[in-house]
Coordinates of C-alpha atoms and ligand atoms in Angstrom, one line a residue:
M1 CA 112.9 -152.6 -61.2
K2 CA 111.2 -152.5 -64.7
I3 CA 107.7 -151.2 -64.7
L4 CA 105.0 -150.8 -67.3
V5 CA 102.4 -148.1 -66.8
V6 CA 99.2 -148.6 -68.9
G7 CA 97.4 -145.5 -70.0
S8 CA 98.0 -142.1 -71.6
G9 CA 96.5 -139.4 -69.4
G10 CA 97.7 -137.0 -66.7
R11 CA 97.1 -139.8 -64.2
E12 CA 99.6 -142.0 -65.9
H13 CA 102.2 -139.2 -66.3
A14 CA 101.8 -138.5 -62.6
I15 CA 102.3 -142.2 -61.8
G16 CA 105.4 -142.3 -64.0
W17 CA 106.7 -139.1 -62.4
A18 CA 106.3 -140.6 -58.9
L19 CA 108.0 -143.8 -60.0
A20 CA 110.8 -142.2 -61.9
K21 CA 112.0 -140.4 -58.7
D22 CA 112.7 -143.8 -57.2
E23 CA 116.2 -145.1 -57.5
R24 CA 114.9 -148.7 -57.5
V25 CA 113.1 -148.0 -60.8
T26 CA 115.5 -148.7 -63.7
K27 CA 113.1 -148.8 -66.6
L28 CA 109.7 -147.4 -67.3
W29 CA 107.4 -148.2 -70.3
F30 CA 104.1 -146.6 -71.1
A31 CA 101.3 -148.1 -73.1
P32 CA 100.8 -145.8 -75.0
G33 CA 101.9 -142.7 -72.9
N34 CA 102.1 -139.2 -74.2
A35 CA 104.6 -136.4 -74.9
G36 CA 105.3 -136.0 -71.2
T37 CA 105.9 -139.7 -70.4
D38 CA 108.4 -140.0 -73.2
S39 CA 111.0 -138.1 -71.2
L40 CA 110.5 -140.6 -68.2
G41 CA 110.7 -143.8 -70.2
E42 CA 109.7 -145.4 -73.4
N43 CA 106.3 -145.0 -75.0
L44 CA 105.0 -148.2 -76.6
P45 CA 102.7 -148.3 -79.7
L46 CA 100.1 -150.1 -77.6
K47 CA 96.6 -148.7 -76.8
A48 CA 95.5 -149.1 -73.1
T49 CA 92.5 -151.0 -74.3
D50 CA 94.6 -153.5 -76.3
V51 CA 94.5 -156.3 -73.7
A52 CA 95.8 -158.9 -76.1
G53 CA 98.6 -156.7 -77.4
I54 CA 99.7 -155.7 -73.9
K55 CA 99.6 -159.3 -72.7
S56 CA 101.8 -160.6 -75.5
W57 CA 104.3 -157.7 -75.1
C58 CA 104.4 -158.5 -71.3
E59 CA 105.0 -162.2 -72.1
K60 CA 108.1 -161.3 -74.0
Q61 CA 109.5 -158.4 -71.9
R62 CA 108.5 -159.6 -68.5
P63 CA 108.1 -156.3 -66.6
E64 CA 108.4 -156.8 -62.9
L65 CA 105.2 -154.7 -62.2
V66 CA 102.4 -153.4 -64.4
V67 CA 100.3 -150.4 -63.1
V68 CA 97.0 -150.2 -64.9
G69 CA 95.7 -146.6 -64.9
P70 CA 92.3 -146.5 -66.6
E71 CA 89.1 -148.5 -66.0
A72 CA 88.7 -150.0 -69.5
P73 CA 91.6 -152.5 -69.4
L74 CA 90.7 -153.4 -65.8
C75 CA 87.1 -154.1 -66.7
A76 CA 88.3 -156.1 -69.7
G77 CA 90.4 -158.4 -67.5
L78 CA 93.9 -157.2 -68.1
V79 CA 95.0 -158.0 -64.5
D80 CA 93.5 -161.5 -64.8
E81 CA 95.5 -162.1 -68.0
L82 CA 98.8 -160.8 -66.5
S83 CA 98.3 -162.7 -63.2
A84 CA 97.9 -165.9 -65.3
L85 CA 101.4 -165.1 -66.7
G86 CA 102.8 -164.7 -63.2
I87 CA 103.3 -160.9 -63.8
K88 CA 102.4 -158.6 -60.9
A89 CA 99.8 -156.1 -61.8
F90 CA 98.3 -153.3 -59.7
G91 CA 94.6 -153.0 -60.0
P92 CA 91.5 -155.2 -59.5
N93 CA 90.7 -158.2 -61.6
K94 CA 87.7 -158.3 -63.9
S95 CA 85.3 -159.4 -61.1
G96 CA 86.5 -156.6 -58.9
A97 CA 86.4 -154.0 -61.7
R98 CA 82.6 -154.6 -61.9
L99 CA 82.4 -152.0 -59.1
E100 CA 82.9 -149.5 -61.9
A101 CA 81.6 -151.5 -64.9
S102 CA 78.1 -152.0 -63.5
K103 CA 76.3 -149.4 -61.4
I104 CA 73.6 -152.0 -60.6
F105 CA 76.2 -154.5 -59.3
T106 CA 77.6 -151.8 -57.1
K107 CA 74.2 -150.6 -55.8
D108 CA 73.4 -154.2 -54.8
L109 CA 76.7 -154.5 -52.9
L110 CA 76.1 -151.1 -51.2
V111 CA 72.6 -152.2 -50.1
K112 CA 73.9 -155.6 -48.9
A113 CA 76.7 -154.0 -46.9
G114 CA 74.4 -151.3 -45.4
I115 CA 76.5 -148.5 -47.0
P116 CA 74.6 -145.2 -47.2
T117 CA 73.6 -144.4 -50.8
A118 CA 70.7 -142.9 -52.8
I119 CA 67.4 -144.9 -52.9
S120 CA 67.0 -146.4 -56.3
A121 CA 65.1 -148.7 -58.6
R122 CA 66.4 -150.6 -61.7
F123 CA 64.8 -151.5 -65.0
T124 CA 65.4 -153.4 -68.2
D125 CA 62.0 -152.6 -69.6
L126 CA 61.5 -149.1 -71.1
A127 CA 57.8 -148.9 -70.4
E128 CA 58.3 -149.9 -66.8
A129 CA 61.1 -147.3 -66.4
R130 CA 58.8 -144.6 -67.8
A131 CA 55.9 -145.5 -65.5
Y132 CA 58.3 -145.3 -62.5
C133 CA 59.6 -141.9 -63.6
A134 CA 56.0 -140.7 -63.8
S135 CA 55.5 -141.5 -60.1
Q136 CA 58.7 -139.8 -58.8
P137 CA 59.5 -136.3 -57.5
Y138 CA 62.1 -134.2 -59.5
P139 CA 65.0 -133.8 -60.1
L140 CA 65.6 -137.5 -60.6
V141 CA 68.8 -139.2 -61.6
I142 CA 68.9 -141.7 -64.5
K143 CA 72.0 -143.8 -64.9
A144 CA 73.0 -146.2 -67.6
D145 CA 74.2 -149.4 -65.9
G146 CA 77.5 -149.9 -67.7
L147 CA 80.6 -147.8 -68.7
A148 CA 79.7 -144.7 -70.7
A149 CA 82.9 -142.6 -70.7
G150 CA 81.5 -140.5 -67.8
K151 CA 78.4 -139.5 -69.7
G152 CA 75.9 -142.1 -68.5
V153 CA 74.4 -140.1 -65.7
I154 CA 71.6 -137.7 -66.5
I155 CA 70.0 -135.4 -63.9
A156 CA 66.4 -134.9 -65.2
S157 CA 64.6 -131.9 -63.9
S158 CA 61.2 -133.0 -65.3
L159 CA 59.4 -136.0 -66.5
A160 CA 59.9 -134.9 -70.1
E161 CA 63.7 -134.8 -69.5
A162 CA 63.5 -138.2 -67.8
D163 CA 61.6 -139.6 -70.8
E164 CA 64.2 -138.2 -73.2
A165 CA 67.0 -139.7 -71.2
L166 CA 65.4 -143.1 -71.1
D167 CA 64.7 -142.9 -74.8
Q168 CA 68.4 -142.1 -75.5
I169 CA 69.8 -144.8 -73.2
M170 CA 67.3 -147.7 -73.6
A171 CA 65.8 -147.2 -77.1
K172 CA 68.4 -145.4 -79.1
K173 CA 71.2 -147.2 -77.2
V174 CA 73.6 -144.2 -77.3
F175 CA 75.8 -146.0 -74.8
G176 CA 75.3 -149.4 -76.5
T177 CA 74.7 -152.4 -74.2
S178 CA 75.7 -150.2 -71.2
G179 CA 72.1 -149.0 -71.5
D180 CA 70.4 -152.4 -71.4
S181 CA 69.6 -151.7 -67.8
V182 CA 69.1 -148.4 -66.0
L183 CA 69.3 -147.3 -62.4
I184 CA 66.9 -144.5 -61.4
E185 CA 67.9 -142.7 -58.2
E186 CA 66.7 -140.1 -55.9
F187 CA 68.5 -136.8 -56.3
L188 CA 71.0 -136.1 -53.4
Q189 CA 72.1 -132.6 -52.4
G190 CA 75.3 -131.5 -51.0
Q191 CA 79.0 -131.0 -51.8
E192 CA 80.8 -133.8 -53.5
A193 CA 84.1 -135.2 -52.3
S194 CA 86.3 -138.2 -53.3
I195 CA 88.0 -140.6 -51.0
H196 CA 90.6 -142.9 -52.5
A197 CA 91.5 -146.0 -50.5
V198 CA 94.2 -148.4 -51.6
T199 CA 93.6 -151.9 -50.5
D200 CA 95.2 -155.3 -50.7
G201 CA 91.8 -156.9 -50.1
T202 CA 92.2 -156.9 -46.3
D203 CA 94.0 -153.9 -45.2
Y204 CA 93.9 -150.4 -46.7
V205 CA 95.4 -146.9 -46.5
L206 CA 93.6 -143.7 -47.3
M207 CA 94.9 -141.1 -49.7
P208 CA 94.1 -137.4 -48.9
S209 CA 90.5 -136.4 -49.5
S210 CA 90.0 -134.5 -52.8
Q211 CA 87.5 -132.6 -54.9
D212 CA 87.1 -132.7 -58.6
H213 CA 85.5 -130.0 -60.8
K214 CA 83.4 -131.8 -63.4
R215 CA 81.8 -129.0 -65.3
I216 CA 83.7 -127.2 -68.1
R217 CA 83.1 -123.6 -66.9
D218 CA 83.5 -121.5 -63.8
N219 CA 80.8 -121.8 -61.1
D220 CA 80.1 -125.3 -62.2
E221 CA 78.4 -124.3 -65.4
G222 CA 78.3 -126.0 -68.8
P223 CA 78.6 -129.6 -69.8
N224 CA 80.3 -132.3 -67.7
T225 CA 83.9 -133.2 -68.5
G226 CA 86.3 -135.8 -67.3
G227 CA 87.4 -133.3 -64.7
M228 CA 88.8 -129.8 -65.1
G229 CA 90.8 -129.5 -61.9
A230 CA 91.2 -130.9 -58.4
Y231 CA 92.7 -130.2 -55.0
A232 CA 93.7 -132.1 -52.0
P233 CA 93.1 -132.4 -49.1
A234 CA 89.5 -131.1 -49.2
P235 CA 88.8 -129.0 -46.1
V236 CA 85.1 -130.0 -46.3
V237 CA 86.2 -133.5 -45.3
T238 CA 87.1 -133.0 -41.7
D239 CA 88.8 -135.6 -39.6
S240 CA 85.6 -136.7 -38.1
L241 CA 83.9 -137.0 -41.5
L242 CA 86.8 -139.0 -42.7
A243 CA 86.4 -141.4 -39.7
T244 CA 82.7 -141.7 -40.6
V245 CA 83.6 -142.6 -44.2
E246 CA 86.1 -145.2 -43.1
E247 CA 83.6 -146.8 -40.7
Q248 CA 80.4 -146.5 -43.0
V249 CA 81.9 -146.9 -46.4
I250 CA 85.5 -148.1 -46.8
R251 CA 85.6 -151.0 -44.2
P252 CA 82.2 -152.3 -45.2
I253 CA 82.9 -152.3 -49.0
I254 CA 86.2 -154.2 -48.4
S255 CA 84.5 -156.7 -46.3
V256 CA 81.5 -157.2 -48.6
L257 CA 83.8 -157.7 -51.6
K258 CA 85.6 -160.4 -49.6
S259 CA 82.5 -162.1 -48.5
E260 CA 81.3 -162.1 -52.2
G261 CA 84.5 -164.0 -53.0
I262 CA 86.1 -161.1 -54.9
D263 CA 89.8 -160.8 -54.3
Y264 CA 90.1 -157.0 -54.7
Q265 CA 93.5 -155.2 -54.8
G266 CA 94.1 -151.7 -56.1
V267 CA 92.2 -148.5 -55.7
L268 CA 88.7 -148.1 -54.2
Y269 CA 87.7 -144.6 -55.3
A270 CA 84.5 -143.6 -53.5
G271 CA 82.6 -140.7 -55.0
L272 CA 80.6 -139.2 -52.1
M273 CA 77.8 -136.7 -51.7
L274 CA 78.1 -135.0 -48.3
T275 CA 74.4 -134.7 -47.5
P276 CA 72.9 -133.2 -44.3
Q277 CA 72.2 -136.8 -43.3
G278 CA 75.8 -137.8 -43.7
P279 CA 78.0 -139.0 -46.6
K280 CA 76.4 -141.1 -49.2
V281 CA 78.1 -143.1 -52.0
L282 CA 77.3 -141.8 -55.5
E283 CA 79.7 -144.3 -57.2
F284 CA 82.8 -146.4 -56.9
N285 CA 85.6 -146.3 -59.4
C286 CA 88.1 -149.1 -59.5
R287 CA 91.2 -146.9 -60.3
F288 CA 92.8 -143.6 -59.4
G289 CA 90.8 -140.5 -60.5
D290 CA 92.1 -138.2 -63.2
P291 CA 92.8 -135.4 -62.4
E292 CA 92.8 -136.4 -58.7
T293 CA 96.0 -138.5 -59.1
E294 CA 97.8 -135.4 -60.1
V295 CA 97.2 -133.9 -56.6
L296 CA 97.3 -137.1 -54.6
L297 CA 100.7 -138.5 -55.6
P298 CA 102.6 -135.3 -54.9
L299 CA 101.3 -135.6 -51.3
L300 CA 102.7 -139.0 -50.7
Q301 CA 105.6 -139.2 -48.3
T302 CA 105.9 -143.0 -48.6
P303 CA 107.3 -143.8 -52.1
L304 CA 104.6 -144.8 -54.5
L305 CA 106.5 -148.0 -55.4
D306 CA 106.2 -149.2 -51.8
L307 CA 102.5 -148.6 -51.8
L308 CA 102.0 -150.4 -55.2
L309 CA 104.2 -153.4 -54.1
A310 CA 102.5 -153.6 -50.7
T311 CA 99.2 -153.8 -52.5
V312 CA 100.1 -156.5 -55.1
D313 CA 102.0 -158.5 -52.4
R314 CA 99.2 -158.2 -49.9
G315 CA 101.3 -156.4 -47.4
I316 CA 99.5 -153.1 -46.7
G317 CA 99.2 -154.1 -43.0
K318 CA 103.0 -153.8 -42.7
L319 CA 103.4 -150.7 -44.8
N320 CA 104.6 -147.5 -43.0
F321 CA 102.3 -145.2 -44.9
E322 CA 102.8 -141.4 -44.5
L323 CA 101.4 -138.3 -46.2
K324 CA 102.9 -134.9 -46.5
K325 CA 101.3 -132.1 -44.6
D326 CA 101.1 -130.0 -47.8
S327 CA 98.2 -129.2 -50.1
A328 CA 98.1 -129.6 -53.9
M329 CA 96.0 -128.2 -56.7
T330 CA 95.8 -129.1 -60.4
V331 CA 94.3 -127.0 -63.2
V332 CA 93.4 -128.8 -66.4
L333 CA 94.2 -127.0 -69.6
A334 CA 91.7 -128.2 -72.2
A335 CA 91.5 -128.1 -76.0
E336 CA 89.3 -125.7 -77.9
G337 CA 85.8 -127.2 -78.3
Y338 CA 86.2 -129.7 -75.3
P339 CA 84.2 -131.6 -74.2
E340 CA 81.8 -131.8 -77.2
N341 CA 84.3 -131.4 -80.1
P342 CA 87.9 -131.0 -79.1
M343 CA 90.2 -129.6 -81.8
M344 CA 93.4 -131.5 -82.3
G345 CA 96.7 -130.3 -83.6
A346 CA 97.5 -126.9 -81.9
V347 CA 101.2 -126.5 -81.2
I348 CA 101.9 -126.1 -77.5
H349 CA 104.4 -123.4 -76.4
G350 CA 106.0 -122.7 -73.1
L351 CA 106.8 -126.3 -72.2
V352 CA 110.6 -126.0 -72.1
A353 CA 110.7 -123.7 -69.1
A354 CA 107.9 -125.6 -67.4
P355 CA 108.6 -127.3 -64.1
T356 CA 108.2 -131.0 -63.7
M357 CA 104.7 -130.7 -62.1
L358 CA 103.1 -130.1 -65.4
F359 CA 101.5 -133.4 -66.2
H360 CA 100.7 -134.2 -69.8
A361 CA 97.4 -135.8 -70.9
G362 CA 96.3 -135.2 -74.5
T363 CA 99.7 -134.4 -76.0
T364 CA 101.8 -136.0 -78.8
R365 CA 105.3 -135.2 -79.9
R366 CA 105.4 -134.8 -83.7
D367 CA 108.3 -136.0 -85.8
D368 CA 109.6 -132.4 -86.0
G369 CA 109.8 -132.5 -82.2
K370 CA 106.9 -130.1 -81.6
V371 CA 104.4 -131.1 -79.0
V372 CA 100.8 -130.8 -80.2
V373 CA 97.3 -131.2 -78.7
S374 CA 96.0 -134.7 -79.3
G375 CA 93.2 -135.0 -76.7
G376 CA 90.4 -133.0 -75.0
R377 CA 92.3 -132.6 -71.7
V378 CA 95.7 -131.5 -72.7
L379 CA 97.8 -130.7 -69.6
A380 CA 97.4 -130.6 -65.8
A381 CA 99.2 -127.7 -64.2
T382 CA 100.0 -128.7 -60.6
G383 CA 101.1 -126.8 -57.6
V384 CA 102.1 -128.1 -54.2
G385 CA 102.5 -125.8 -51.3
H386 CA 102.2 -125.4 -47.5
D387 CA 98.5 -124.5 -48.0
L388 CA 95.9 -124.4 -50.7
Y389 CA 96.6 -120.7 -51.4
D390 CA 100.2 -121.5 -52.1
A391 CA 99.3 -124.6 -54.2
R392 CA 96.9 -122.5 -56.2
R393 CA 99.4 -119.7 -56.9
Q394 CA 101.8 -122.2 -58.3
A395 CA 99.3 -124.1 -60.4
Y396 CA 97.8 -121.0 -62.0
K397 CA 101.3 -119.6 -62.7
I398 CA 102.1 -122.7 -64.7
A399 CA 98.7 -122.7 -66.4
A400 CA 99.2 -119.1 -67.5
D401 CA 102.7 -119.7 -68.9
I402 CA 101.5 -122.4 -71.3
R403 CA 100.2 -121.3 -74.6
F404 CA 98.3 -123.0 -77.4
D405 CA 95.5 -121.9 -79.6
G406 CA 92.1 -122.3 -78.0
K407 CA 93.4 -123.1 -74.5
Q408 CA 90.6 -123.1 -72.0
Y409 CA 90.7 -123.6 -68.3
R410 CA 88.7 -122.8 -65.2
L411 CA 89.7 -119.9 -63.0
D412 CA 87.9 -121.1 -59.9
I413 CA 89.5 -124.4 -59.1
G414 CA 89.5 -124.7 -55.3
K415 CA 87.1 -121.8 -54.8
K416 CA 84.7 -123.9 -52.6
A417 CA 87.6 -124.9 -50.4
L418 CA 89.0 -121.4 -50.1
D419 CA 85.5 -120.0 -49.3
L420 CA 85.2 -122.6 -46.5
I421 CA 88.6 -121.6 -45.2
E422 CA 87.7 -117.9 -45.3
S423 CA 84.4 -118.5 -43.5
G424 CA 86.2 -120.2 -40.7
K425 CA 88.7 -117.3 -40.2
Ligands
AMP501 P1 78.5 -140.9 -61.1 O1 79.2 -141.3 -62.3 O2 77.5 -141.9 -60.6 O3 79.4 -140.4 -60.0 O4 77.7 -139.6 -61.5 C1 78.3 -138.5 -62.1 C2 77.8 -137.2 -61.4 O5 76.4 -137.2 -61.4 C3 78.2 -137.2 -59.9 O6 79.5 -136.7 -59.7 C4 77.2 -136.2 -59.4 O7 77.5 -134.9 -59.6 C5 76.0 -136.6 -60.2 N1 75.1 -137.6 -59.5 C6 75.2 -138.9 -59.5 N2 74.2 -139.5 -58.8 C7 73.6 -138.5 -58.1 C8 72.5 -138.4 -57.2 N3 71.9 -139.5 -56.8 N4 72.1 -137.2 -56.8 C9 72.7 -136.1 -57.2 N5 73.7 -136.1 -58.1 C10 74.2 -137.3 -58.6
LIG502 N1 87.9 -137.3 -62.2 C1 86.8 -138.3 -62.2 C2 87.3 -139.6 -62.5 O1 88.5 -139.9 -62.6 O2 86.4 -140.5 -62.6

């Protein structure tokens, strides 16, 4: 089978890695891929956001399956375009991807379906938004409605900070039209966890629970990033909590999407806050998380190809879906200056001896064959073991063996999980 993977991050390298193991996969392309994916298949000079370019390439090459990794091409309607060509593509169409493209759209669906979520108000008028903020307790959460590369959520600790956030989003338009509307939400407290469901629109399977680490520095300090590490499964998500999430979140979102006339296939990634009142939805993403994918795919017993095909062919109900009993952890190695001002170009050493579970993200192979830093998140060092301790040992061994100028990574990935395990001993 010939498959195109759209994207260039650790997520797409992990997807390619899981597919390349499969004897049925005869050819892999990546649009555009990175210095890790080029040893699994062919990197194409096509950006993930180049919907027209990918469409016309697909029209000529006719891949048998396209796996769309990031949200931008999903929100721009790549799957609709490919479906119109009769090409199977994994991921929601444009109307389904609104789950990630519009926080207000999603909040409306959550409320309609009775899914637990933060109480909120929405505004298109700056003065009205300000007046509302003046009447609320703090902290208060201000969200730009549209896509903002993970930066559109501001937790304001005072009215002055809320005013500043509204000014940036609604007046200065730092996120462009994504800030035409804002959602203002009550602040929820608790641990965060992610649940990835894969659905064909009717049936679904659940990937292991996971936790991301969004801040750049240890102890959750410093600015937000795309994610500095992850582990799965997350011990904070007990079997009974998972059952609650299925009943209160996953089944109702699938059924409300259907009743809205949205034919949703692909990933439903629920970002949850585990509050004392139970799990509440912070957000939905319409694709696999990054770096979560790097810990989820190594835990699949069922071949990834079977899961992807069952999804696009609407056959998840008949899929024999199994997970490994193992645990996985991934530690992101980031470039100097990330997230504000990542420095590009440092040569990466230590790759030759690296095991296969070192997923590339912001890497490029130069003409002289050297692999250099070309993005903020550079590599995801991943360990899989019989428990989280074992997975952590392996991930940090790989992380330490890689060398490049300015390398930064967190030393406390998984600490919350290990503390929880220790406290139960
Ligand atoms: P989102 O993109 O909506 O998931 O928001 C990004 C991050 O902001 C989340 O991972 C949380 O850490 C935080 N956040 C979002 N909404 C809330 C909320 N209502 N209360 C507390 N923290 C929140
Ligand atoms: N790791 C967070 C995300 O993929 O949205």
